[in-house]
């Protein structure tokens, strides 16, 4: 999750920072590289996942923060620091009064804008320990603080991060559709069991992860779409599932259970028969259909719209406690996202990885626009209050709200990361 916009206390100079020697920075980099090498030797799949995930996340965070950075400068705000990753910083370079940094923890980023205070400083402001930022439109262009800019300038600075994520995803999709073509995913769906839902009909019948499902009730099926169609046709009838395991044919009997699942358009739900199996995806069998640039643009915007609608529908279901089991199992934090990236990277196919990158960029943009404290959407919400009332919200209370929101987000991330890590930790053997 990107840290969006970070802003500094009420001064026009970069915050002082304890000098960090080049030798110490090089030592940190060397230790990091050594750690990756050791990890690669012991757990090559895990090392590949971490490296690819860090690269993708770094690119998406750079795009997001670059949006904040550029619009802040266009609005005449003073930017103290542009950073990818969180401290400790292993690289710092100052140019034109701006410190460009790379953090040791590649899980976020920030654009430090003079004006309102970081989350920690927001708490201090709420306690009355620091002076509230005062608007002063007489400050020269390039030296203005966040609150000095117009309401539109502040809005665009906050909105620019998610906006850049959307544009990046659409441009990437246009490039893929134009130069590679439109993928026919139905023909690439596999019949291999990748995941079993707990206490599902398939799990109770003895189906195992890695099994190949080759038929139902005497009818052959060589892909997941055909299998789903047969399951749907049989409804509540007994299913005789033909399974291929280690070259041996087995037969498993079960009765499907009906589960609520979102509809294809993401606007509702329906009850469908399911056996509790998630199939693997085989990118090597993807077939691409060439399209023109006009069609590529149309497909890109359509795909972005549909994905956004599905994500927002899932968020709505989460807040109204209406998530299905499939949706709950699909929600995860950085660990689950990294796991998905690792699975795609393991196949060695660059195109599905680029498609996943575009999807993650849209996800990052939308999540940051949620009207929650400490996120871009939460800050925009306070600007909306100012627009309606014609006066800014009390900075002390706003600072406290954002600080509390940041704590809640961190706790939530720790909880969901712990949940995602448990299955992995159980499989490690040293």
Tab-separated table of C-alpha atoms in Angstrom:
chain	number	residue	atom	x	y	z
A	1	UNK	CA	0.000	0.000	0.000
A	2	UNK	CA	1.382	3.368	-0.954
A	3	UNK	CA	1.718	5.968	1.756
A	4	UNK	CA	0.337	8.598	-0.634
A	5	UNK	CA	1.297	12.150	0.242
A	6	UNK	CA	3.447	12.884	3.240
A	7	UNK	CA	3.737	16.471	4.333
A	8	UNK	CA	6.192	18.164	6.655
A	9	UNK	CA	5.962	20.743	9.454
A	10	UNK	CA	5.311	24.408	9.028
A	11	UNK	CA	8.629	25.456	7.523
A	12	UNK	CA	10.073	25.876	4.084
A	13	UNK	CA	13.293	23.916	4.532
A	14	UNK	CA	13.778	20.154	4.418
A	15	UNK	CA	13.654	18.477	7.833
A	16	UNK	CA	17.051	17.859	9.372
A	17	UNK	CA	18.219	14.298	9.256
A	18	UNK	CA	21.089	12.498	10.917
A	19	UNK	CA	23.877	12.085	8.304
A	20	UNK	CA	24.227	8.576	6.986
A	21	UNK	CA	27.627	7.636	5.684
A	22	UNK	CA	28.036	6.211	2.190
A	23	UNK	CA	29.902	3.284	3.760
A	24	UNK	CA	26.931	2.424	5.964
A	25	UNK	CA	24.557	2.654	2.988
A	26	UNK	CA	26.793	0.365	0.940
A	27	UNK	CA	26.899	-2.062	3.862
A	28	UNK	CA	23.096	-2.119	3.985
A	29	UNK	CA	22.900	-2.792	0.249
A	30	UNK	CA	25.535	-5.531	0.513
A	31	UNK	CA	23.649	-7.192	3.366
A	32	UNK	CA	20.430	-7.039	1.359
A	33	UNK	CA	22.054	-8.614	-1.695
A	34	UNK	CA	23.678	-11.284	0.472
A	35	UNK	CA	20.317	-12.046	2.044
A	36	UNK	CA	18.681	-12.457	-1.365
A	37	UNK	CA	21.524	-14.740	-2.527
A	38	UNK	CA	21.236	-16.948	0.566
A	39	UNK	CA	17.462	-17.030	0.176
A	40	UNK	CA	17.807	-17.908	-3.508
A	41	UNK	CA	20.087	-20.834	-2.707
A	42	UNK	CA	17.783	-22.223	-0.018
A	43	UNK	CA	14.362	-21.198	-1.367
A	44	UNK	CA	14.725	-20.309	-5.083
A	45	UNK	CA	10.971	-19.977	-5.713
A	46	UNK	CA	10.571	-17.671	-2.719
A	47	UNK	CA	13.546	-15.548	-3.782
A	48	UNK	CA	12.156	-15.183	-7.308
A	49	UNK	CA	8.784	-14.188	-5.898
A	50	UNK	CA	10.317	-11.535	-3.632
A	51	UNK	CA	12.464	-10.034	-6.398
A	52	UNK	CA	9.679	-9.899	-9.020
A	53	UNK	CA	7.151	-8.604	-6.490
A	54	UNK	CA	9.568	-5.902	-5.302
A	55	UNK	CA	10.164	-4.767	-8.898
A	56	UNK	CA	6.443	-4.599	-9.743
A	57	UNK	CA	5.566	-2.905	-6.460
A	58	UNK	CA	8.425	-0.447	-6.891
A	59	UNK	CA	7.219	0.522	-10.369
A	60	UNK	CA	3.608	0.998	-9.225
A	61	UNK	CA	4.625	3.034	-6.183
A	62	UNK	CA	6.945	5.177	-8.316
A	63	UNK	CA	4.083	5.890	-10.739
A	64	UNK	CA	1.749	6.732	-7.843
A	65	UNK	CA	4.161	9.001	-5.993
A	66	UNK	CA	5.376	10.626	-9.205
A	67	UNK	CA	1.801	11.802	-9.769
A	68	UNK	CA	1.701	13.459	-6.341
A	69	UNK	CA	5.185	14.877	-6.880
A	70	UNK	CA	4.529	16.448	-10.282
A	71	UNK	CA	1.189	18.003	-9.403
A	72	UNK	CA	2.580	19.388	-6.137
A	73	UNK	CA	5.357	21.124	-8.071
A	74	UNK	CA	2.904	22.368	-10.705
A	75	UNK	CA	0.857	23.875	-7.852
A	76	UNK	CA	3.973	25.689	-6.594
A	77	UNK	CA	4.339	23.606	-3.425
A	78	UNK	CA	7.732	23.000	-1.859
A	79	UNK	CA	8.636	19.312	-2.029
A	80	UNK	CA	11.240	18.277	0.539
A	81	UNK	CA	11.623	14.602	-0.322
A	82	UNK	CA	10.595	12.103	-2.985
A	83	UNK	CA	11.089	8.562	-1.683
A	84	UNK	CA	10.426	5.047	-2.879
A	85	UNK	CA	10.359	2.625	0.037
A	86	UNK	CA	10.281	3.348	3.750
A	87	UNK	CA	13.219	4.231	6.064
A	88	UNK	CA	15.970	3.545	6.800
A	89	UNK	CA	17.008	5.187	3.556
A	90	UNK	CA	19.871	3.442	1.784
A	91	UNK	CA	20.197	6.079	-0.933
A	92	UNK	CA	19.853	9.857	-0.718
A	93	UNK	CA	20.631	12.480	-3.332
A	94	UNK	CA	19.718	16.161	-3.137
A	95	UNK	CA	18.958	18.217	-6.228
A	96	UNK	CA	17.349	21.659	-6.405
A	97	UNK	CA	16.385	21.483	-2.746
A	98	UNK	CA	14.651	18.100	-3.085
A	99	UNK	CA	16.051	14.935	-1.507
A	100	UNK	CA	15.512	11.826	-3.620
A	101	UNK	CA	15.630	8.660	-1.510
A	102	UNK	CA	15.299	4.899	-1.725
A	103	UNK	CA	14.181	3.121	1.433
A	104	UNK	CA	15.277	-0.280	2.675
A	105	UNK	CA	11.649	-1.421	2.953
A	106	UNK	CA	10.143	-1.545	-0.581
A	107	UNK	CA	6.526	-1.576	0.590
A	108	UNK	CA	5.535	2.038	0.166
A	109	UNK	CA	6.691	5.502	-0.705
A	110	UNK	CA	6.104	9.150	0.050
A	111	UNK	CA	6.234	12.669	-1.279
A	112	UNK	CA	7.157	14.981	1.600
A	113	UNK	CA	5.367	18.299	1.013
A	114	UNK	CA	5.834	21.253	3.349
A	115	UNK	CA	2.649	22.059	5.169
A	116	UNK	CA	0.569	19.725	7.264
A	117	UNK	CA	2.812	17.231	9.053
A	118	UNK	CA	3.417	13.501	8.906
A	119	UNK	CA	1.190	11.134	10.869
A	120	UNK	CA	3.410	11.403	13.948
A	121	UNK	CA	3.495	15.176	13.646
A	122	UNK	CA	-0.290	15.215	13.219
A	123	UNK	CA	-0.661	13.636	16.658
A	124	UNK	CA	1.683	16.230	18.143
A	125	UNK	CA	-0.299	18.979	16.439
A	126	UNK	CA	-3.511	17.611	17.926
A	127	UNK	CA	-1.857	17.738	21.358
A	128	UNK	CA	-0.897	21.347	20.783
A	129	UNK	CA	2.822	20.546	20.726
A	130	UNK	CA	3.412	22.101	17.296
A	131	UNK	CA	2.084	25.212	15.669
A	132	UNK	CA	-0.790	24.819	13.269
A	133	UNK	CA	0.109	25.510	9.631
A	134	UNK	CA	-1.086	28.928	8.501
A	135	UNK	CA	-2.007	29.801	4.946
A	136	UNK	CA	0.249	32.417	3.385
A	137	UNK	CA	-0.389	33.036	-0.304
A	138	UNK	CA	2.496	35.534	-0.401
A	139	UNK	CA	5.056	32.740	-0.402
A	140	UNK	CA	6.892	32.503	-3.750
A	141	UNK	CA	5.983	29.840	-6.303
A	142	UNK	CA	7.908	26.670	-5.506
A	143	UNK	CA	8.125	27.566	-1.800
A	144	UNK	CA	4.429	27.306	-0.981
A	145	UNK	CA	3.154	24.940	1.648
A	146	UNK	CA	0.292	22.545	1.017
A	147	UNK	CA	-2.335	24.803	2.586
A	148	UNK	CA	-1.142	27.811	0.536
A	149	UNK	CA	-2.316	26.275	-2.739
A	150	UNK	CA	-5.836	26.646	-4.081
A	151	UNK	CA	-8.459	24.047	-3.221
A	152	UNK	CA	-8.245	22.695	-6.775
A	153	UNK	CA	-4.448	22.535	-6.575
A	154	UNK	CA	-4.589	20.569	-3.329
A	155	UNK	CA	-7.278	18.257	-4.717
A	156	UNK	CA	-5.270	17.501	-7.860
A	157	UNK	CA	-2.116	16.891	-5.815
A	158	UNK	CA	-3.945	14.259	-3.764
A	159	UNK	CA	-5.881	12.794	-6.689
A	160	UNK	CA	-2.848	12.646	-8.994
A	161	UNK	CA	-1.383	9.508	-7.395
A	162	UNK	CA	-4.386	7.255	-8.065
A	163	UNK	CA	-4.916	9.006	-11.418
A	164	UNK	CA	-1.403	8.045	-12.538
A	165	UNK	CA	-2.060	4.437	-11.501
A	166	UNK	CA	-5.183	4.348	-13.690
A	167	UNK	CA	-3.407	5.959	-16.642
A	168	UNK	CA	-0.424	3.628	-16.283
A	169	UNK	CA	-2.705	0.575	-16.303
A	170	UNK	CA	-4.648	1.817	-19.342
A	171	UNK	CA	-1.495	2.721	-21.297
A	172	UNK	CA	0.035	-0.662	-20.467
A	173	UNK	CA	-3.175	-2.410	-21.543
A	174	UNK	CA	-3.326	-0.436	-24.803
A	175	UNK	CA	0.246	-1.493	-25.542
A	176	UNK	CA	-0.513	-5.147	-24.827
A	177	UNK	CA	-3.704	-5.162	-26.905
A	178	UNK	CA	-2.020	-3.301	-29.792
A	179	UNK	CA	1.251	-5.210	-30.055
A	180	UNK	CA	0.263	-8.621	-28.640
A	181	UNK	CA	-3.492	-8.897	-29.035
A	182	UNK	CA	-6.533	-9.901	-27.027
A	183	UNK	CA	-6.107	-13.072	-24.972
A	184	UNK	CA	-8.652	-15.899	-25.171
A	185	UNK	CA	-8.629	-16.968	-21.523
A	186	UNK	CA	-11.304	-19.635	-21.895
A	187	UNK	CA	-8.938	-21.761	-23.958
A	188	UNK	CA	-6.182	-21.303	-21.370
A	189	UNK	CA	-8.161	-22.488	-18.351
A	190	UNK	CA	-6.677	-25.633	-16.908
A	191	UNK	CA	-8.349	-28.619	-15.262
A	192	UNK	CA	-5.752	-28.934	-12.523
A	193	UNK	CA	-6.834	-28.382	-8.916
A	194	UNK	CA	-4.834	-25.488	-7.522
A	195	UNK	CA	-6.723	-24.926	-4.269
A	196	UNK	CA	-9.388	-26.706	-2.237
A	197	UNK	CA	-11.839	-24.818	-0.047
A	198	UNK	CA	-12.076	-26.144	3.486
A	199	UNK	CA	-14.959	-28.558	4.155
A	200	UNK	CA	-15.994	-28.355	0.493
A	201	UNK	CA	-17.667	-31.287	-1.338
A	202	UNK	CA	-14.449	-31.967	-3.269
A	203	UNK	CA	-12.309	-31.919	-0.125
A	204	UNK	CA	-14.701	-34.254	1.720
A	205	UNK	CA	-14.730	-36.646	-1.252
A	206	UNK	CA	-10.940	-36.951	-1.201
A	207	UNK	CA	-9.925	-34.694	-4.077
A	208	UNK	CA	-6.415	-33.326	-3.566
A	209	UNK	CA	-4.559	-30.262	-4.781
A	210	UNK	CA	-2.666	-31.171	-7.945
A	211	UNK	CA	-5.316	-33.615	-9.176
A	212	UNK	CA	-6.475	-33.389	-12.780
A	213	UNK	CA	-10.261	-33.443	-13.171
A	214	UNK	CA	-10.923	-35.127	-16.523
A	215	UNK	CA	-14.659	-35.813	-16.517
A	216	UNK	CA	-18.014	-35.766	-14.735
A	217	UNK	CA	-20.682	-38.475	-14.926
A	218	UNK	CA	-19.040	-40.097	-17.929
A	219	UNK	CA	-18.613	-36.877	-19.905
A	220	UNK	CA	-15.033	-35.836	-20.666
A	221	UNK	CA	-13.790	-32.335	-19.857
A	222	UNK	CA	-10.313	-30.975	-20.485
A	223	UNK	CA	-10.629	-27.458	-19.098
A	224	UNK	CA	-12.166	-25.703	-16.129
A	225	UNK	CA	-14.892	-24.029	-18.201
A	226	UNK	CA	-16.191	-27.402	-19.402
A	227	UNK	CA	-16.063	-28.749	-15.849
A	228	UNK	CA	-18.011	-25.788	-14.464
A	229	UNK	CA	-20.612	-26.242	-17.197
A	230	UNK	CA	-21.079	-29.921	-16.296
A	231	UNK	CA	-21.325	-29.083	-12.583
A	232	UNK	CA	-23.927	-26.423	-13.356
A	233	UNK	CA	-25.942	-28.801	-15.571
A	234	UNK	CA	-26.098	-31.490	-12.881
A	235	UNK	CA	-27.113	-29.111	-10.114
A	236	UNK	CA	-27.904	-31.055	-6.940
A	237	UNK	CA	-27.412	-34.479	-8.512
A	238	UNK	CA	-24.643	-36.852	-7.469
A	239	UNK	CA	-21.436	-36.156	-9.342
A	240	UNK	CA	-19.054	-38.939	-10.277
A	241	UNK	CA	-15.847	-37.007	-10.713
A	242	UNK	CA	-13.112	-38.657	-12.766
A	243	UNK	CA	-9.718	-37.771	-11.320
A	244	UNK	CA	-6.225	-38.353	-12.683
A	245	UNK	CA	-3.610	-38.534	-9.926
A	246	UNK	CA	-0.003	-39.570	-10.564
A	247	UNK	CA	-1.078	-41.283	-13.776
A	248	UNK	CA	-3.862	-43.275	-12.093
A	249	UNK	CA	-7.577	-42.768	-12.741
A	250	UNK	CA	-9.777	-42.411	-9.670
A	251	UNK	CA	-13.479	-41.753	-9.152
A	252	UNK	CA	-14.804	-39.444	-6.459
A	253	UNK	CA	-18.512	-39.050	-5.672
A	254	UNK	CA	-20.016	-35.880	-4.251
A	255	UNK	CA	-23.055	-33.589	-4.262
A	256	UNK	CA	-22.422	-29.938	-5.206
A	257	UNK	CA	-23.340	-27.242	-2.735
A	258	UNK	CA	-24.864	-23.935	-3.741
A	259	UNK	CA	-22.862	-20.813	-2.964
A	260	UNK	CA	-23.572	-17.144	-3.452
A	261	UNK	CA	-21.153	-15.692	-5.991
A	262	UNK	CA	-20.942	-12.288	-7.694
A	263	UNK	CA	-22.407	-12.047	-11.175
A	264	UNK	CA	-20.184	-11.451	-14.203
A	265	UNK	CA	-20.956	-7.723	-14.260
A	266	UNK	CA	-20.078	-7.371	-10.573
A	267	UNK	CA	-23.416	-5.683	-9.791
A	268	UNK	CA	-25.171	-8.499	-7.977
A	269	UNK	CA	-24.960	-12.100	-6.852
A	270	UNK	CA	-26.461	-15.471	-7.686
A	271	UNK	CA	-26.572	-18.987	-6.220
A	272	UNK	CA	-24.476	-21.422	-8.245
A	273	UNK	CA	-23.519	-25.088	-7.700
A	274	UNK	CA	-19.885	-25.553	-6.723
A	275	UNK	CA	-17.602	-28.313	-5.476
A	276	UNK	CA	-15.136	-25.947	-3.787
A	277	UNK	CA	-12.252	-26.137	-6.252
A	278	UNK	CA	-10.047	-23.356	-7.609
A	279	UNK	CA	-8.407	-24.340	-10.890
A	280	UNK	CA	-4.933	-23.419	-12.019
A	281	UNK	CA	-4.281	-21.169	-14.960
A	282	UNK	CA	-2.032	-22.251	-17.845
A	283	UNK	CA	-0.577	-19.167	-19.583
A	284	UNK	CA	1.410	-21.264	-22.078
A	285	UNK	CA	-1.795	-22.139	-23.962
A	286	UNK	CA	-3.011	-18.563	-24.318
A	287	UNK	CA	-4.104	-17.579	-27.810
A	288	UNK	CA	-3.918	-13.883	-28.759
A	289	UNK	CA	-6.123	-12.188	-31.350
A	290	UNK	CA	-4.680	-9.100	-33.057
A	291	UNK	CA	-6.719	-5.872	-32.767
A	292	UNK	CA	-6.333	-2.341	-34.128
A	293	UNK	CA	-5.343	0.673	-32.043
A	294	UNK	CA	-8.931	1.932	-31.819
A	295	UNK	CA	-10.184	-1.419	-30.573
A	296	UNK	CA	-7.199	-1.629	-28.207
A	297	UNK	CA	-8.131	1.706	-26.604
A	298	UNK	CA	-11.769	0.618	-26.281
A	299	UNK	CA	-10.818	-2.758	-24.775
A	300	UNK	CA	-8.420	-1.098	-22.315
A	301	UNK	CA	-10.968	1.370	-20.964
A	302	UNK	CA	-13.645	-1.351	-20.844
A	303	UNK	CA	-11.346	-3.705	-18.935
A	304	UNK	CA	-10.368	-0.934	-16.499
A	305	UNK	CA	-14.026	-0.044	-15.919
A	306	UNK	CA	-15.095	-3.647	-15.334
A	307	UNK	CA	-12.216	-4.332	-12.985
A	308	UNK	CA	-12.906	-1.141	-11.035
A	309	UNK	CA	-16.600	-2.052	-10.753
A	310	UNK	CA	-15.746	-5.531	-9.472
A	311	UNK	CA	-13.258	-4.176	-6.924
A	312	UNK	CA	-15.717	-1.569	-5.644
A	313	UNK	CA	-18.471	-4.183	-5.451
A	314	UNK	CA	-16.164	-6.393	-3.379
A	315	UNK	CA	-15.349	-3.456	-1.081
A	316	UNK	CA	-19.071	-2.758	-0.713
A	317	UNK	CA	-19.728	-6.405	0.172
A	318	UNK	CA	-16.876	-6.326	2.690
A	319	UNK	CA	-18.276	-3.290	4.512
A	320	UNK	CA	-21.787	-4.796	4.521
A	321	UNK	CA	-20.516	-8.233	5.630
A	322	UNK	CA	-21.869	-9.936	2.499
A	323	UNK	CA	-18.663	-11.452	1.139
A	324	UNK	CA	-18.902	-14.972	-0.201
A	325	UNK	CA	-16.386	-17.629	0.882
A	326	UNK	CA	-14.601	-17.363	-2.461
A	327	UNK	CA	-14.320	-13.579	-2.090
A	328	UNK	CA	-13.097	-13.818	1.522
A	329	UNK	CA	-10.405	-16.303	0.546
A	330	UNK	CA	-9.398	-14.083	-2.354
A	331	UNK	CA	-8.776	-11.005	-0.202
A	332	UNK	CA	-5.241	-10.650	1.065
A	333	UNK	CA	-2.404	-8.287	1.802
A	334	UNK	CA	1.110	-7.972	0.403
A	335	UNK	CA	1.892	-11.636	1.115
A	336	UNK	CA	-1.036	-12.962	-0.921
A	337	UNK	CA	-0.353	-10.488	-3.719
A	338	UNK	CA	3.295	-11.564	-3.744
A	339	UNK	CA	2.192	-15.194	-3.843
A	340	UNK	CA	0.037	-14.482	-6.899
A	341	UNK	CA	2.927	-12.661	-8.579
A	342	UNK	CA	5.214	-15.598	-7.786
A	343	UNK	CA	2.819	-18.113	-9.307
A	344	UNK	CA	2.626	-16.108	-12.532
A	345	UNK	CA	6.391	-15.493	-12.599
A	346	UNK	CA	7.093	-19.202	-12.083
A	347	UNK	CA	5.597	-19.979	-15.495
A	348	UNK	CA	8.190	-17.721	-17.121
A	349	UNK	CA	5.602	-15.881	-19.230
A	350	UNK	CA	6.095	-12.099	-19.366
A	351	UNK	CA	2.690	-11.201	-20.861
A	352	UNK	CA	0.526	-12.534	-17.988
A	353	UNK	CA	2.917	-10.761	-15.609
A	354	UNK	CA	2.360	-7.452	-17.406
A	355	UNK	CA	-1.409	-8.018	-17.346
A	356	UNK	CA	-1.213	-8.656	-13.606
A	357	UNK	CA	0.833	-5.466	-13.194
A	358	UNK	CA	-1.911	-3.452	-14.903
A	359	UNK	CA	-4.548	-5.042	-12.663
A	360	UNK	CA	-2.523	-4.302	-9.520
A	361	UNK	CA	-2.069	-0.690	-10.633
A	362	UNK	CA	-5.848	-0.224	-10.862
A	363	UNK	CA	-6.240	-1.908	-7.493
A	364	UNK	CA	-3.655	0.383	-5.899
A	365	UNK	CA	-5.315	3.470	-7.340
A	366	UNK	CA	-8.787	2.477	-6.166
A	367	UNK	CA	-7.675	1.456	-2.676
A	368	UNK	CA	-5.982	4.819	-2.168
A	369	UNK	CA	-9.179	6.612	-3.209
A	370	UNK	CA	-11.260	4.967	-0.497
A	371	UNK	CA	-12.545	7.696	1.871
A	372	UNK	CA	-10.553	6.355	4.813
A	373	UNK	CA	-8.281	8.402	7.098
A	374	UNK	CA	-4.593	8.566	6.064
A	375	UNK	CA	-5.391	7.499	2.482
A	376	UNK	CA	-5.645	9.908	-0.439
A	377	UNK	CA	-9.414	9.478	-0.431
A	378	UNK	CA	-9.587	10.379	3.254
A	379	UNK	CA	-7.640	13.577	2.707
A	380	UNK	CA	-9.828	14.451	-0.286
A	381	UNK	CA	-12.861	13.988	1.970
A	382	UNK	CA	-11.608	16.799	4.203
A	383	UNK	CA	-11.143	18.992	1.130
A	384	UNK	CA	-14.767	18.250	0.295
A	385	UNK	CA	-15.733	19.562	3.729
A	386	UNK	CA	-13.767	22.735	3.011
A	387	UNK	CA	-15.455	23.113	-0.384
A	388	UNK	CA	-18.931	22.832	1.156
A	389	UNK	CA	-18.354	24.982	4.263
A	390	UNK	CA	-15.923	27.436	2.619
A	391	UNK	CA	-13.492	26.982	5.513
A	392	UNK	CA	-10.869	24.319	6.249
A	393	UNK	CA	-11.422	21.598	8.792
A	394	UNK	CA	-9.630	22.105	12.112
A	395	UNK	CA	-6.021	20.978	11.395
A	396	UNK	CA	-5.598	19.536	14.892
A	397	UNK	CA	-8.606	17.255	14.561
A	398	UNK	CA	-7.762	16.330	10.994
A	399	UNK	CA	-4.245	15.391	12.072
A	400	UNK	CA	-5.570	13.199	14.853
A	401	UNK	CA	-8.052	11.500	12.509
A	402	UNK	CA	-5.327	10.686	9.967
A	403	UNK	CA	-2.971	9.458	12.689
A	404	UNK	CA	-5.655	7.175	14.125
A	405	UNK	CA	-6.474	5.982	10.626
A	406	UNK	CA	-2.838	5.135	9.963
A	407	UNK	CA	-2.656	3.087	13.164
A	408	UNK	CA	-5.832	1.210	12.221
A	409	UNK	CA	-4.523	0.523	8.706
A	410	UNK	CA	-1.228	-0.786	10.077
A	411	UNK	CA	-3.016	-3.064	12.543
A	412	UNK	CA	-5.281	-4.338	9.762
A	413	UNK	CA	-2.282	-4.980	7.512
A	414	UNK	CA	-0.487	-6.862	10.290
A	415	UNK	CA	-3.538	-9.041	10.927
A	416	UNK	CA	-4.144	-9.877	7.281
A	417	UNK	CA	-0.419	-10.456	6.682
A	418	UNK	CA	-0.320	-12.841	9.634
A	419	UNK	CA	-3.289	-14.728	8.202
A	420	UNK	CA	-1.622	-14.977	4.799
A	421	UNK	CA	1.684	-16.123	6.303
A	422	UNK	CA	0.314	-18.987	8.400
A	423	UNK	CA	-0.100	-21.545	5.555
A	424	UNK	CA	3.377	-20.694	4.249
A	425	UNK	CA	5.090	-20.991	7.642
A	426	UNK	CA	3.602	-24.449	8.144
A	427	UNK	CA	5.303	-25.713	4.974
A	428	UNK	CA	8.847	-24.464	5.697
A	429	UNK	CA	11.384	-27.153	6.563
A	430	UNK	CA	14.909	-26.073	7.499
